[in-house]
Amino acid sequence: MTIPKLERIRHKAVSDTLFSFLLIAPALIVLGVTVLVPILKGVYVSFCNYKLATLNNPTWNNFQNYRNLFADGDIFAYLKNTIVYVFLAVAIQYVLGMAVALLLNSKIRGRKVLRGAFLIPWTLPSVVVAILWRWMLQQQFGVINYLLYKANITDTVNIAWTTDAVLAMAAVVMAAVWRKFPYIMVMLLAALQSVDQSLVEAAKVDGASYWKTLIHITMPAIRPVTITAVWIAMMTNFQMYTIISNMTGGGPVNATTTLSLAAYKAAFQSYDFGEGAAIGVLWMLLLGVITVLCNRLSEKYATD
Amino acid sequence: MKNKKTKLLSVVKYAVILLLLLVILFPIIWMGISSIQPSNKLMTLPPEFFPSSPTLANYARILTNSKYLRYFANSFITAGGTVLACILISVPCGYAFSRYNFPLKKSILTFVMSVQMFPIVVILITLYTYYMKWGMLSTYRGLILTDTAFALPLAINLMKSFFDTIPKSLDESAKIDGAGRLRTLWSIVLPLVVPGLLAVGIYTFLNAWDDFLMALTIMQDVDMKTITVGLAESFLGEYAYDYGALMAFSLCGSLPIILLFVFLQKYMISGLTAGAVKE
């Protein structure tokens, strides 16, 4: 009697597996065709002569794409720009997002309405954000230049945001932060709201100050969400093309050209697909290193 | 004494929040103000915070331009198609990840989630050549396919966490009552995750509407361009330096998602946080 039962269980297990693979098959097919295969092919063509003329016949070119990149040294500028841009954008997004989340987490009325209002910039299309900030930062008649001048922060109303290397980077960071900080804010606020209040109260009873409670109780409690939110912010800022491209076009003289812009320009403006792919491969290597570091970090805290 | 102090503190707090909100929303207000001014009024100092001669002429120019109406339609078709495809694919997938154990489950989930890490540009390089061979450049299905692929990881994760909130005992009692597995999903569990479907739908729509890079690359024909690409082009060409028209155009291009957000905010925020915060 036991044997048929066992067989029945095994039969059920197999068909459960089959059923779940049927359920996930469409997703795997779409992601396979549009992500996995293109990425693998992308890595392959980064080692090939792969231009419009050689599109049907990519041939091995002995690291020529990579050697070109390193020979003119521009790649180091792109790497530096990417790291500066991603670091500034994520750091400011986090600080601003956390500040607003803490304010909204305190005892206030109309929290949901306020949260919704703060989220509006996040809903705007990135192209709109770029054009809007470009208009606000316009050299002669931009409202920001005017307000800075009226507030006596600057001594001229004529600030050329897009033709100065440092200011151009500041401009794209500002626009990107404005569009994206609400996302971090909402995640952190949700995490803050789920923090066990009895711990916070206990710390207060023990006489801990607001800042001490924040650093020793609240921040550790929301650490997993913080790491997720920061990681997502890093990924999306690495991919950022739209805002930078439409605000500065990567200029002045490549000062805001990140890896994302450089790869796109190489591939779709110079039609050197191999070179574009090579930039992408370096980018993936950089991301790989960062991801490993992030995982180490979250593992370290997980075992604490 | 203490009461007075906390009262003052709370007044300061509200003041800080409202001031911050004003600063954050100022660019959108400025977009609105600029959009109802003729361009010669915009190119003056000091800028007019209260327009002296408001006009809807900028909007009239945008909304009577058949080319731009076509771009709007293209954006609606691709974003709508992406939402549909994304829900059809992510619901069964999220359900499988939530309910069943199968070989390689963890690795597959990790792969799905890591998709957002891969450089979109590299993917576009290869897809561009594939689409050229398959005749999928400048087609709705081409753009919908790539938009769907990049919306899927989050959609699957969201659906999984929404399914996770439904107790498994429900599935089991349905099974005892003789319901098949598909029937259990379709008529027992699915009705309970409608808020999840809305969250996935809105989020996907927003992302597809926002997409610029993929539409720029895939939609080569003038007739097939989407609103974001059209906006960027008019900024460089037709409406260069015509910021009144640009702001009206920008506001029109944002309106569909702002409306969606205002009416369905609750679902969108639940979707934003469901994946990250397990309550």
mmCIF file with all atom_site columns, N, CA and C in Angstrom, chain A residues 261-290:
data_model
loop_
_atom_site.group_PDB
_atom_site.id
_atom_site.type_symbol
_atom_site.label_atom_id
_atom_site.label_alt_id
_atom_site.label_comp_id
_atom_site.label_asym_id
_atom_site.label_entity_id
_atom_site.label_seq_id
_atom_site.pdbx_PDB_ins_code
_atom_site.Cartn_x
_atom_site.Cartn_y
_atom_site.Cartn_z
_atom_site.occupancy
_atom_site.B_iso_or_equiv
_atom_site.pdbx_formal_charge
_atom_site.auth_seq_id
_atom_site.auth_comp_id
_atom_site.auth_asym_id
_atom_site.auth_atom_id
_atom_site.pdbx_PDB_model_num
ATOM 1  N N  . LEU A 1 261 ? 25.895 57.730 -21.483 1.00 0.00 ? 261 LEU A N  1
ATOM 2  C CA . LEU A 1 261 ? 25.895 58.605 -22.654 1.00 0.00 ? 261 LEU A CA 1
ATOM 3  C C  . LEU A 1 261 ? 26.996 58.226 -23.629 1.00 0.00 ? 261 LEU A C  1
ATOM 4  N N  . ALA A 1 262 ? 28.166 57.886 -23.072 1.00 0.00 ? 262 ALA A N  1
ATOM 5  C CA . ALA A 1 262 ? 29.299 57.552 -23.935 1.00 0.00 ? 262 ALA A CA 1
ATOM 6  C C  . ALA A 1 262 ? 28.991 56.306 -24.766 1.00 0.00 ? 262 ALA A C  1
ATOM 7  N N  . ALA A 1 263 ? 28.386 55.298 -24.133 1.00 0.00 ? 263 ALA A N  1
ATOM 8  C CA . ALA A 1 263 ? 28.068 54.067 -24.853 1.00 0.00 ? 263 ALA A CA 1
ATOM 9  C C  . ALA A 1 263 ? 27.041 54.340 -25.940 1.00 0.00 ? 263 ALA A C  1
ATOM 10 N N  . TYR A 1 264 ? 26.026 55.164 -25.602 1.00 0.00 ? 264 TYR A N  1
ATOM 11 C CA . TYR A 1 264 ? 24.995 55.445 -26.593 1.00 0.00 ? 264 TYR A CA 1
ATOM 12 C C  . TYR A 1 264 ? 25.553 56.234 -27.775 1.00 0.00 ? 264 TYR A C  1
ATOM 13 N N  . LYS A 1 265 ? 26.394 57.208 -27.460 1.00 0.00 ? 265 LYS A N  1
ATOM 14 C CA . LYS A 1 265 ? 26.992 58.012 -28.537 1.00 0.00 ? 265 LYS A CA 1
ATOM 15 C C  . LYS A 1 265 ? 27.848 57.148 -29.456 1.00 0.00 ? 265 LYS A C  1
ATOM 16 N N  . ALA A 1 266 ? 28.683 56.300 -28.845 1.00 0.00 ? 266 ALA A N  1
ATOM 17 C CA . ALA A 1 266 ? 29.550 55.446 -29.658 1.00 0.00 ? 266 ALA A CA 1
ATOM 18 C C  . ALA A 1 266 ? 28.711 54.555 -30.569 1.00 0.00 ? 266 ALA A C  1
ATOM 19 N N  . ALA A 1 267 ? 27.618 54.001 -30.009 1.00 0.00 ? 267 ALA A N  1
ATOM 20 C CA . ALA A 1 267 ? 26.849 53.039 -30.777 1.00 0.00 ? 267 ALA A CA 1
ATOM 21 C C  . ALA A 1 267 ? 25.927 53.704 -31.795 1.00 0.00 ? 267 ALA A C  1
ATOM 22 N N  . PHE A 1 268 ? 25.193 54.743 -31.364 1.00 0.00 ? 268 PHE A N  1
ATOM 23 C CA . PHE A 1 268 ? 24.120 55.236 -32.228 1.00 0.00 ? 268 PHE A CA 1
ATOM 24 C C  . PHE A 1 268 ? 24.407 56.581 -32.865 1.00 0.00 ? 268 PHE A C  1
ATOM 25 N N  . GLN A 1 269 ? 25.552 57.198 -32.547 1.00 0.00 ? 269 GLN A N  1
ATOM 26 C CA . GLN A 1 269 ? 25.914 58.404 -33.279 1.00 0.00 ? 269 GLN A CA 1
ATOM 27 C C  . GLN A 1 269 ? 27.123 58.153 -34.171 1.00 0.00 ? 269 GLN A C  1
ATOM 28 N N  . SER A 1 270 ? 28.114 57.389 -33.655 1.00 0.00 ? 270 SER A N  1
ATOM 29 C CA . SER A 1 270 ? 29.253 57.014 -34.502 1.00 0.00 ? 270 SER A CA 1
ATOM 30 C C  . SER A 1 270 ? 29.007 55.669 -35.175 1.00 0.00 ? 270 SER A C  1
ATOM 31 N N  . TYR A 1 271 ? 27.919 54.990 -34.824 1.00 0.00 ? 271 TYR A N  1
ATOM 32 C CA . TYR A 1 271 ? 27.602 53.664 -35.343 1.00 0.00 ? 271 TYR A CA 1
ATOM 33 C C  . TYR A 1 271 ? 28.740 52.678 -35.201 1.00 0.00 ? 271 TYR A C  1
ATOM 34 N N  . ASP A 1 272 ? 29.510 52.818 -34.107 1.00 0.00 ? 272 ASP A N  1
ATOM 35 C CA . ASP A 1 272 ? 30.513 51.817 -33.787 1.00 0.00 ? 272 ASP A CA 1
ATOM 36 C C  . ASP A 1 272 ? 29.960 50.977 -32.634 1.00 0.00 ? 272 ASP A C  1
ATOM 37 N N  . PHE A 1 273 ? 29.179 49.949 -33.004 1.00 0.00 ? 273 PHE A N  1
ATOM 38 C CA . PHE A 1 273 ? 28.460 49.178 -31.990 1.00 0.00 ? 273 PHE A CA 1
ATOM 39 C C  . PHE A 1 273 ? 29.429 48.422 -31.084 1.00 0.00 ? 273 PHE A C  1
ATOM 40 N N  . GLY A 1 274 ? 30.551 47.965 -31.649 1.00 0.00 ? 274 GLY A N  1
ATOM 41 C CA . GLY A 1 274 ? 31.529 47.227 -30.853 1.00 0.00 ? 274 GLY A CA 1
ATOM 42 C C  . GLY A 1 274 ? 32.088 48.095 -29.733 1.00 0.00 ? 274 GLY A C  1
ATOM 43 N N  . GLU A 1 275 ? 32.403 49.323 -30.067 1.00 0.00 ? 275 GLU A N  1
ATOM 44 C CA . GLU A 1 275 ? 32.959 50.235 -29.071 1.00 0.00 ? 275 GLU A CA 1
ATOM 45 C C  . GLU A 1 275 ? 31.914 50.561 -28.000 1.00 0.00 ? 275 GLU A C  1
ATOM 46 N N  . GLY A 1 276 ? 30.665 50.800 -28.429 1.00 0.00 ? 276 GLY A N  1
ATOM 47 C CA . GLY A 1 276 ? 29.591 51.048 -27.468 1.00 0.00 ? 276 GLY A CA 1
ATOM 48 C C  . GLY A 1 276 ? 29.444 49.882 -26.512 1.00 0.00 ? 276 GLY A C  1
ATOM 49 N N  . ALA A 1 277 ? 29.484 48.666 -27.058 1.00 0.00 ? 277 ALA A N  1
ATOM 50 C CA . ALA A 1 277 ? 29.357 47.469 -26.223 1.00 0.00 ? 277 ALA A CA 1
ATOM 51 C C  . ALA A 1 277 ? 30.528 47.357 -25.256 1.00 0.00 ? 277 ALA A C  1
ATOM 52 N N  . ALA A 1 278 ? 31.733 47.729 -25.723 1.00 0.00 ? 278 ALA A N  1
ATOM 53 C CA . ALA A 1 278 ? 32.907 47.657 -24.841 1.00 0.00 ? 278 ALA A CA 1
ATOM 54 C C  . ALA A 1 278 ? 32.750 48.593 -23.640 1.00 0.00 ? 278 ALA A C  1
ATOM 55 N N  . ILE A 1 279 ? 32.226 49.792 -23.900 1.00 0.00 ? 279 ILE A N  1
ATOM 56 C CA . ILE A 1 279 ? 31.970 50.702 -22.774 1.00 0.00 ? 279 ILE A CA 1
ATOM 57 C C  . ILE A 1 279 ? 30.974 50.064 -21.813 1.00 0.00 ? 279 ILE A C  1
ATOM 58 N N  . GLY A 1 280 ? 29.939 49.423 -22.382 1.00 0.00 ? 280 GLY A N  1
ATOM 59 C CA . GLY A 1 280 ? 28.940 48.758 -21.558 1.00 0.00 ? 280 GLY A CA 1
ATOM 60 C C  . GLY A 1 280 ? 29.530 47.643 -20.708 1.00 0.00 ? 280 GLY A C  1
ATOM 61 N N  . VAL A 1 281 ? 30.495 46.907 -21.266 1.00 0.00 ? 281 VAL A N  1
ATOM 62 C CA . VAL A 1 281 ? 31.110 45.812 -20.511 1.00 0.00 ? 281 VAL A CA 1
ATOM 63 C C  . VAL A 1 281 ? 31.909 46.366 -19.326 1.00 0.00 ? 281 VAL A C  1
ATOM 64 N N  . LEU A 1 282 ? 32.651 47.447 -19.552 1.00 0.00 ? 282 LEU A N  1
ATOM 65 C CA . LEU A 1 282 ? 33.383 48.068 -18.439 1.00 0.00 ? 282 LEU A CA 1
ATOM 66 C C  . LEU A 1 282 ? 32.413 48.531 -17.354 1.00 0.00 ? 282 LEU A C  1
ATOM 67 N N  . TRP A 1 283 ? 31.296 49.066 -17.814 1.00 0.00 ? 283 TRP A N  1
ATOM 68 C CA . TRP A 1 283 ? 30.260 49.530 -16.906 1.00 0.00 ? 283 TRP A CA 1
ATOM 69 C C  . TRP A 1 283 ? 29.739 48.364 -16.056 1.00 0.00 ? 283 TRP A C  1
ATOM 70 N N  . MET A 1 284 ? 29.496 47.225 -16.695 1.00 0.00 ? 284 MET A N  1
ATOM 71 C CA . MET A 1 284 ? 29.009 46.066 -15.942 1.00 0.00 ? 284 MET A CA 1
ATOM 72 C C  . MET A 1 284 ? 30.040 45.590 -14.922 1.00 0.00 ? 284 MET A C  1
ATOM 73 N N  . LEU A 1 285 ? 31.326 45.648 -15.310 1.00 0.00 ? 285 LEU A N  1
ATOM 74 C CA . LEU A 1 285 ? 32.372 45.255 -14.363 1.00 0.00 ? 285 LEU A CA 1
ATOM 75 C C  . LEU A 1 285 ? 32.323 46.154 -13.130 1.00 0.00 ? 285 LEU A C  1
ATOM 76 N N  . LEU A 1 286 ? 32.209 47.459 -13.371 1.00 0.00 ? 286 LEU A N  1
ATOM 77 C CA . LEU A 1 286 ? 32.133 48.410 -12.258 1.00 0.00 ? 286 LEU A CA 1
ATOM 78 C C  . LEU A 1 286 ? 30.927 48.108 -11.359 1.00 0.00 ? 286 LEU A C  1
ATOM 79 N N  . LEU A 1 287 ? 29.776 47.862 -12.003 1.00 0.00 ? 287 LEU A N  1
ATOM 80 C CA . LEU A 1 287 ? 28.562 47.546 -11.237 1.00 0.00 ? 287 LEU A CA 1
ATOM 81 C C  . LEU A 1 287 ? 28.724 46.255 -10.456 1.00 0.00 ? 287 LEU A C  1
ATOM 82 N N  . GLY A 1 288 ? 29.390 45.291 -11.081 1.00 0.00 ? 288 GLY A N  1
ATOM 83 C CA . GLY A 1 288 ? 29.618 44.020 -10.408 1.00 0.00 ? 288 GLY A CA 1
ATOM 84 C C  . GLY A 1 288 ? 30.380 44.221 -9.116  1.00 0.00 ? 288 GLY A C  1
ATOM 85 N N  . VAL A 1 289 ? 31.449 45.020 -9.178  1.00 0.00 ? 289 VAL A N  1
ATOM 86 C CA . VAL A 1 289 ? 32.249 45.293 -7.984  1.00 0.00 ? 289 VAL A CA 1
ATOM 87 C C  . VAL A 1 289 ? 31.378 45.952 -6.911  1.00 0.00 ? 289 VAL A C  1
ATOM 88 N N  . ILE A 1 290 ? 30.586 46.958 -7.334  1.00 0.00 ? 290 ILE A N  1
ATOM 89 C CA . ILE A 1 290 ? 29.750 47.674 -6.367  1.00 0.00 ? 290 ILE A CA 1
ATOM 90 C C  . ILE A 1 290 ? 28.730 46.729 -5.727  1.00 0.00 ? 290 ILE A C  1
#
